[in-house]
PDB file of C-alpha atoms in Angstrom:
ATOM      1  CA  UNK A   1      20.623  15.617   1.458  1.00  0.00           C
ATOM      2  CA  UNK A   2      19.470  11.997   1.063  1.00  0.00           C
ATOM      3  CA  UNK A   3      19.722   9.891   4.209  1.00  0.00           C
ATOM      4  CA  UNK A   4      19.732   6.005   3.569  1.00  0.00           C
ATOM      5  CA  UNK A   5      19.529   4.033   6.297  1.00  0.00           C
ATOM      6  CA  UNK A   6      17.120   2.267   9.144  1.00  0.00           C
ATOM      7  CA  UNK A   7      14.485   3.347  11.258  1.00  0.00           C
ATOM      8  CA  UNK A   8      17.024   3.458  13.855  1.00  0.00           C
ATOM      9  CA  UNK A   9      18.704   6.392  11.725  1.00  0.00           C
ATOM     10  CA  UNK A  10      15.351   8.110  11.904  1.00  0.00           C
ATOM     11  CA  UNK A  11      15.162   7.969  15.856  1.00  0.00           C
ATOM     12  CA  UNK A  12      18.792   9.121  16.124  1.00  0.00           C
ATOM     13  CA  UNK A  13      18.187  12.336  13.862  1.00  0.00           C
ATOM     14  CA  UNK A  14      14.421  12.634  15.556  1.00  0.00           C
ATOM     15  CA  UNK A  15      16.275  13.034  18.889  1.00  0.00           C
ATOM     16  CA  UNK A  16      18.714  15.098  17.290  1.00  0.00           C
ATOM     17  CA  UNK A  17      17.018  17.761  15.301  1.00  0.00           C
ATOM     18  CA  UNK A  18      14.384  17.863  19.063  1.00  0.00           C
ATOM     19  CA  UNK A  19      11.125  16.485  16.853  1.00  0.00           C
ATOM     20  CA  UNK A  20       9.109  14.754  19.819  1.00  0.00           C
ATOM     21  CA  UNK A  21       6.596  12.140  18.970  1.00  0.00           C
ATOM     22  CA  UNK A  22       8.695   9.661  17.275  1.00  0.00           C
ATOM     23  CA  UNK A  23       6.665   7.503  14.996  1.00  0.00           C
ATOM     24  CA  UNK A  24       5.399   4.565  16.190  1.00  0.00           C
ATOM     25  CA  UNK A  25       6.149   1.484  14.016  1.00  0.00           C
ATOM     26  CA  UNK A  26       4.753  -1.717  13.065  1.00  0.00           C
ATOM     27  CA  UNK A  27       6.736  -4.789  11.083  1.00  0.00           C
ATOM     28  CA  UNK A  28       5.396  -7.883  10.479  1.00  0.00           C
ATOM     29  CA  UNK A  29       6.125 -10.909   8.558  1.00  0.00           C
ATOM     30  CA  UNK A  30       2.497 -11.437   8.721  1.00  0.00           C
ATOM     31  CA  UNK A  31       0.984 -12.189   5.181  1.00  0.00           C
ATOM     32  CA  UNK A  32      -2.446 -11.145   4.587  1.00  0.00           C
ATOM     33  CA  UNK A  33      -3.792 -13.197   1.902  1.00  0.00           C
ATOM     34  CA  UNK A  34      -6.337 -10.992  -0.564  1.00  0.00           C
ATOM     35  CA  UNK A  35      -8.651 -14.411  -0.729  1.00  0.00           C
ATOM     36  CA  UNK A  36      -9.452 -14.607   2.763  1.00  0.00           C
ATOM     37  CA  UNK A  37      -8.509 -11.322   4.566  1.00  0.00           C
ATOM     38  CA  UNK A  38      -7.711 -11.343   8.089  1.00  0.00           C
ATOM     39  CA  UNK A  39      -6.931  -8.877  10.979  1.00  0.00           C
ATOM     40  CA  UNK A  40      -2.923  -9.404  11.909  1.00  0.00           C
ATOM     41  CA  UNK A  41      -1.837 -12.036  14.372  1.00  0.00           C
ATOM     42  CA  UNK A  42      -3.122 -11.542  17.917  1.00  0.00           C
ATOM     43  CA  UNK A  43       0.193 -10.421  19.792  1.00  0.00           C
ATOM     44  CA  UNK A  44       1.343  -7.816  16.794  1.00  0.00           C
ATOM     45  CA  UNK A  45       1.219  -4.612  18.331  1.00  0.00           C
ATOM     46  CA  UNK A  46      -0.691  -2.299  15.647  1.00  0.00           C
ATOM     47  CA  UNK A  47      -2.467   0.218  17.299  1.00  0.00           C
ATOM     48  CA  UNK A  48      -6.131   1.444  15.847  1.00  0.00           C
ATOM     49  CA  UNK A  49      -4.632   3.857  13.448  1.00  0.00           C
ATOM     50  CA  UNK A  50      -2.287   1.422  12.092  1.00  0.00           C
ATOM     51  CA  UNK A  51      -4.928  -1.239  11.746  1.00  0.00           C
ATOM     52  CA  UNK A  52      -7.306   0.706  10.065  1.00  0.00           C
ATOM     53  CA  UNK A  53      -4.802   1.112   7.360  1.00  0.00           C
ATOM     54  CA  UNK A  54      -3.760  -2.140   6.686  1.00  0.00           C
ATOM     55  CA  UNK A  55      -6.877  -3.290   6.617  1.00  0.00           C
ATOM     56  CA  UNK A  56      -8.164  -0.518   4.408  1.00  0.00           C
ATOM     57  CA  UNK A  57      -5.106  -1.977   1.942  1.00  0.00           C
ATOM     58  CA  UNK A  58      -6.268  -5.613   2.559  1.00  0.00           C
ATOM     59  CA  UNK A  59      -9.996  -4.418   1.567  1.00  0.00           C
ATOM     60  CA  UNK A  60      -8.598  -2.714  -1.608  1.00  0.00           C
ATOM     61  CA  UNK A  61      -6.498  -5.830  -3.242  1.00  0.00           C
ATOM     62  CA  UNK A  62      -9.477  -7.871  -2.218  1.00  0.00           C
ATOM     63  CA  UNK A  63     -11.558  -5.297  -4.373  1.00  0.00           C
ATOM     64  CA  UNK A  64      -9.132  -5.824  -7.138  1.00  0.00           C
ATOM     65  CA  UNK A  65      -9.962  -9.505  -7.069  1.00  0.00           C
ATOM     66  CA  UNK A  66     -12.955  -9.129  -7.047  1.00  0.00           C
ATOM     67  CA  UNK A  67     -13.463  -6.625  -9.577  1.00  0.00           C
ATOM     68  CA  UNK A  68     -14.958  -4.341  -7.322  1.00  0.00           C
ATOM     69  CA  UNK A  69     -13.949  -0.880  -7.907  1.00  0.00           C
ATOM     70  CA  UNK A  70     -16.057   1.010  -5.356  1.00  0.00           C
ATOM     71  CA  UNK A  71     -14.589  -0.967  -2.963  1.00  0.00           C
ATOM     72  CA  UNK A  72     -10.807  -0.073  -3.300  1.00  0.00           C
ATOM     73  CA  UNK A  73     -12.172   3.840  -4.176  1.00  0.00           C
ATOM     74  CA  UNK A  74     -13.277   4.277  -0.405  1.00  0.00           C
ATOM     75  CA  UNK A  75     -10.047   4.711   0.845  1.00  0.00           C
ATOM     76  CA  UNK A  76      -8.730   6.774  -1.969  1.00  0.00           C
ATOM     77  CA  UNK A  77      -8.825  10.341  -1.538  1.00  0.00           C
ATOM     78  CA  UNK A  78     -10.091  11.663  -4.846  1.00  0.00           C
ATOM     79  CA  UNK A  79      -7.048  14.498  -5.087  1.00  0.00           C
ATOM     80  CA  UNK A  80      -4.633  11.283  -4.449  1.00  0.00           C
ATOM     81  CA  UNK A  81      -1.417  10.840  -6.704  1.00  0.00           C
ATOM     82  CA  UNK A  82      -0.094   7.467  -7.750  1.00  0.00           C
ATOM     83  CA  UNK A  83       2.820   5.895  -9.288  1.00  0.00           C
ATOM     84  CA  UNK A  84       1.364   2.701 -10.874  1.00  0.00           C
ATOM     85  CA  UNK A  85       4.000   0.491 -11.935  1.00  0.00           C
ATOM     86  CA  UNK A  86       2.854  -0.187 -15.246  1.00  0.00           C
ATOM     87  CA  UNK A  87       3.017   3.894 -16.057  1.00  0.00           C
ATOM     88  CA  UNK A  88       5.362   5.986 -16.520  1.00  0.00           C
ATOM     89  CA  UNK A  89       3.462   9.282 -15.750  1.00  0.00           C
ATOM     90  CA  UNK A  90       2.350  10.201 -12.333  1.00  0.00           C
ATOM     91  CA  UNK A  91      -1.463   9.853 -12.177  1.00  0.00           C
ATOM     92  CA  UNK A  92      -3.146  13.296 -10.525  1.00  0.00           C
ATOM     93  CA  UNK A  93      -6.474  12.418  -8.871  1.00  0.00           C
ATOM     94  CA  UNK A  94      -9.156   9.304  -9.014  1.00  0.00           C
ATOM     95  CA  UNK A  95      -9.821  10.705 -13.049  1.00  0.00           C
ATOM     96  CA  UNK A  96      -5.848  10.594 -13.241  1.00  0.00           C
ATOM     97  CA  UNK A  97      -6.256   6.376 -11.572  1.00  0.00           C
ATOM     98  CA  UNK A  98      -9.418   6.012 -13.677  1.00  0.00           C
ATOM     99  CA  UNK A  99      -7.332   6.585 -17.545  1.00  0.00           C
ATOM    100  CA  UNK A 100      -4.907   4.832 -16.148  1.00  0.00           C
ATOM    101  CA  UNK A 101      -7.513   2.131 -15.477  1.00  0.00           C
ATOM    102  CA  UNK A 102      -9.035   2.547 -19.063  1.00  0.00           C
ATOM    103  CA  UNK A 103      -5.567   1.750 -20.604  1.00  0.00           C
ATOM    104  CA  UNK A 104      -5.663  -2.025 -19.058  1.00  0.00           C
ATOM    105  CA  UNK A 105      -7.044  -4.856 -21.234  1.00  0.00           C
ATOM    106  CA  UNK A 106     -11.009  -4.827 -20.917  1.00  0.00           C
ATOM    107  CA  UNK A 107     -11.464  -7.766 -22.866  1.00  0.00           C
ATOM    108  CA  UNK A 108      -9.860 -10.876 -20.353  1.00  0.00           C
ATOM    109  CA  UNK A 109      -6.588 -10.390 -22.318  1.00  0.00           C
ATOM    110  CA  UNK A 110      -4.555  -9.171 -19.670  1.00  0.00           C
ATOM    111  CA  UNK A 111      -2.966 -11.779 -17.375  1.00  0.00           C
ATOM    112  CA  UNK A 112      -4.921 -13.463 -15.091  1.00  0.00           C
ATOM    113  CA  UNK A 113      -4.584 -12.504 -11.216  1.00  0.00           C
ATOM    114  CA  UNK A 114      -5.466 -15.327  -9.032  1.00  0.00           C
ATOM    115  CA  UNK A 115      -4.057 -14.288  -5.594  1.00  0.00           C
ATOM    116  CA  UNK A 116      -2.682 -10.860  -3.964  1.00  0.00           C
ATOM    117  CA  UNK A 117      -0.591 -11.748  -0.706  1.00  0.00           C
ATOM    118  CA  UNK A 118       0.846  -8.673   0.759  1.00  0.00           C
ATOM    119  CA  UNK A 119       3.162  -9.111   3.406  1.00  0.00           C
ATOM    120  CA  UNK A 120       5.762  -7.063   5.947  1.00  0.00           C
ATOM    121  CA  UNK A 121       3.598  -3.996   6.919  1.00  0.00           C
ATOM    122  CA  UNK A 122       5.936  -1.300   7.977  1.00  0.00           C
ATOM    123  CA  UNK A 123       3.294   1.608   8.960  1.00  0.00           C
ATOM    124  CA  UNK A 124       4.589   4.742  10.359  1.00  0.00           C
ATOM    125  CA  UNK A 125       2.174   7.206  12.256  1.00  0.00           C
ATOM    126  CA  UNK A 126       3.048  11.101  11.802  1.00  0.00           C
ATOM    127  CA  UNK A 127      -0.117  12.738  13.891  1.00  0.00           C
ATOM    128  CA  UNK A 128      -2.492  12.850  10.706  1.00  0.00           C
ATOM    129  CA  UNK A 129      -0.304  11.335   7.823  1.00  0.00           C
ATOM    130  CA  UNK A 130       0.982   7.553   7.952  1.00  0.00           C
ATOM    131  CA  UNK A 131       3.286   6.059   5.971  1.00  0.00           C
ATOM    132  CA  UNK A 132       2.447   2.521   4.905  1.00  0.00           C
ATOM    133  CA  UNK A 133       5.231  -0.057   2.845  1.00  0.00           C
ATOM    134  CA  UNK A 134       5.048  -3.275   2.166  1.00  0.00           C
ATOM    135  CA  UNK A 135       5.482  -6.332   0.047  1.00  0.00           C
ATOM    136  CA  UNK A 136       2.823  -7.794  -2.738  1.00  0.00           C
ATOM    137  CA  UNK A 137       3.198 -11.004  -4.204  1.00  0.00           C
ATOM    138  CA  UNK A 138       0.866 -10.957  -7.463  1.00  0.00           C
ATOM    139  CA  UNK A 139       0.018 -15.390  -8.308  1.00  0.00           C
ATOM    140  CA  UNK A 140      -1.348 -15.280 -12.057  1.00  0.00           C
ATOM    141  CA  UNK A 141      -2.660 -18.362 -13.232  1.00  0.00           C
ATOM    142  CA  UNK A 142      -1.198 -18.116 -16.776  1.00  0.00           C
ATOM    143  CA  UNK A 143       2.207 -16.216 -16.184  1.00  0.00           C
ATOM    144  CA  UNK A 144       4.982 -16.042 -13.643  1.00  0.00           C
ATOM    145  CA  UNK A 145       4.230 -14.478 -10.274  1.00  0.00           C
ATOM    146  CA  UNK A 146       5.325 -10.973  -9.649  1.00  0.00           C
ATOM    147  CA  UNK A 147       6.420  -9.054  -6.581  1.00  0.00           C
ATOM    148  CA  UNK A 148       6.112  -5.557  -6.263  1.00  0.00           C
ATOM    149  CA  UNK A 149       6.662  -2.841  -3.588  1.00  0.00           C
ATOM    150  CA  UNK A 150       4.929  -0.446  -2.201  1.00  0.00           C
ATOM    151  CA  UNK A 151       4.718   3.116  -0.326  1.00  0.00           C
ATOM    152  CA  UNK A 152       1.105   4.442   0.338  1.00  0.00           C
ATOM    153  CA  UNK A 153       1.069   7.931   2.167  1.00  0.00           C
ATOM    154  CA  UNK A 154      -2.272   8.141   4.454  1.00  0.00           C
ATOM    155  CA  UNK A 155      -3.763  11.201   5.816  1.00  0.00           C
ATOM    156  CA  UNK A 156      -6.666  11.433   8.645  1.00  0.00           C
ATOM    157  CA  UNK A 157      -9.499  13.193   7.188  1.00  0.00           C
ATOM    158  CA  UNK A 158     -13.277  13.649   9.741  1.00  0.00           C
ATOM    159  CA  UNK A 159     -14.142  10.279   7.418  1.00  0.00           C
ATOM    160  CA  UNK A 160     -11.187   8.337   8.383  1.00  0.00           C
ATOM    161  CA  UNK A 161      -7.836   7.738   7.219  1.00  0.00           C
ATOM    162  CA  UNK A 162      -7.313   7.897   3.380  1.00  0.00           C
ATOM    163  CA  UNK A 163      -4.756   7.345   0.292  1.00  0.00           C
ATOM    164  CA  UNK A 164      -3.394  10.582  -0.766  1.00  0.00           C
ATOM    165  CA  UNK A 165      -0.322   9.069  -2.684  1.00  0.00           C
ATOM    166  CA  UNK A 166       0.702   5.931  -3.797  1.00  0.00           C
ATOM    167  CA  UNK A 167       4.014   4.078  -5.309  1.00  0.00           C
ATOM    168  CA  UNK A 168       4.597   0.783  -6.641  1.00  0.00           C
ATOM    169  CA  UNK A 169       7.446  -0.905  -7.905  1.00  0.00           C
ATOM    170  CA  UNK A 170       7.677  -4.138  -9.543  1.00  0.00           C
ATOM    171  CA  UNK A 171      10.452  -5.841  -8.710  1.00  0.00           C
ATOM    172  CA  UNK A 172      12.948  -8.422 -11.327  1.00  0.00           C
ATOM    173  CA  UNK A 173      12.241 -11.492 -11.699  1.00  0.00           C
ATOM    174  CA  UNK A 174      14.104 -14.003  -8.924  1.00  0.00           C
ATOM    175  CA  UNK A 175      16.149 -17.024 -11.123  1.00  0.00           C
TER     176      UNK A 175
END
């Protein structure tokens, strides 16, 4: 059975089906601009966990900028899955990310990514998994900007918290 609906769908079947520990929750409107990454708004209540994670997903867009692949592989757990939405095949593992890496222009032909803002963190904490959506806006410099959502599933490891499945979706075109 699929159940659509709010978070306040997920606390009534939580108390219903007697699973203690509801999730704690964060939203935010906050945008977290790749170019200069900050920590969230003093105020927003994220607690460590939660923090940890967006940053971690701040650090790895910033690594995209930059070019920096070590950077964005830290937090991705080297069994991880991911939907990339330029693929249609699920990608199994960081060899699985890596061809899928290898198939993107090498050569400065592919568009031109300027900015990453990604906005309206929604991170759930389940003991040692964590569910983390929110909102990317992609600024090229030589074609239209692109927005794209996204589901990362986080699990606590001795290391810290890592990426064991990802899911984007790019989203139409506004106009």
């Amino acid at each position: 059975m699929t159940i659509y609906g709010s978070m306040g769908m997920c606390r009534f079947l939580c108390r219903d089906l007697n699973i203690s520990g509801i999730p704690q929750i964060l939203t935010s409107s906050t945008v977290g601009r790749i170019n200069k990454v900050r920590k969230p708004i003093k105020g927003e209540k994220m607690d460590q966990d939660q923090q940890y994670i967006w940053n971690g997903v701040l650090t790895m867009y910033e690594g995209f900028i930059e070019k920096n692949r070590p950077k964005i592989d830290q937090f991705i757990h080297e069994d991880c899955t991911v939907w990339d939405s330029s693929e249609r095949d699920l990608a199994f593992g960081l060899a699985g990310l890596n061809e899928v890496r290898a198939r993107r222009p090498q050569d400065g032909s592919g568009p031109k990514v300027e900015r990453i803002d990604a906005t309206d963190p929604v991170i759930t904490i389940y003991g040692d998994m964590a569910v983390n959506r929110h909102y990317l806006k992609v600024i090229y410099s030589d074609t239209p900007s692109r927005e794209v959502r996204n589901t990362g599933v986080w699990k606590r490891f001795p290391k810290g918290w890592q990426l064991v499945h990802n899911h984007e979706d790019e989203l139409p075109l506004k106009g």
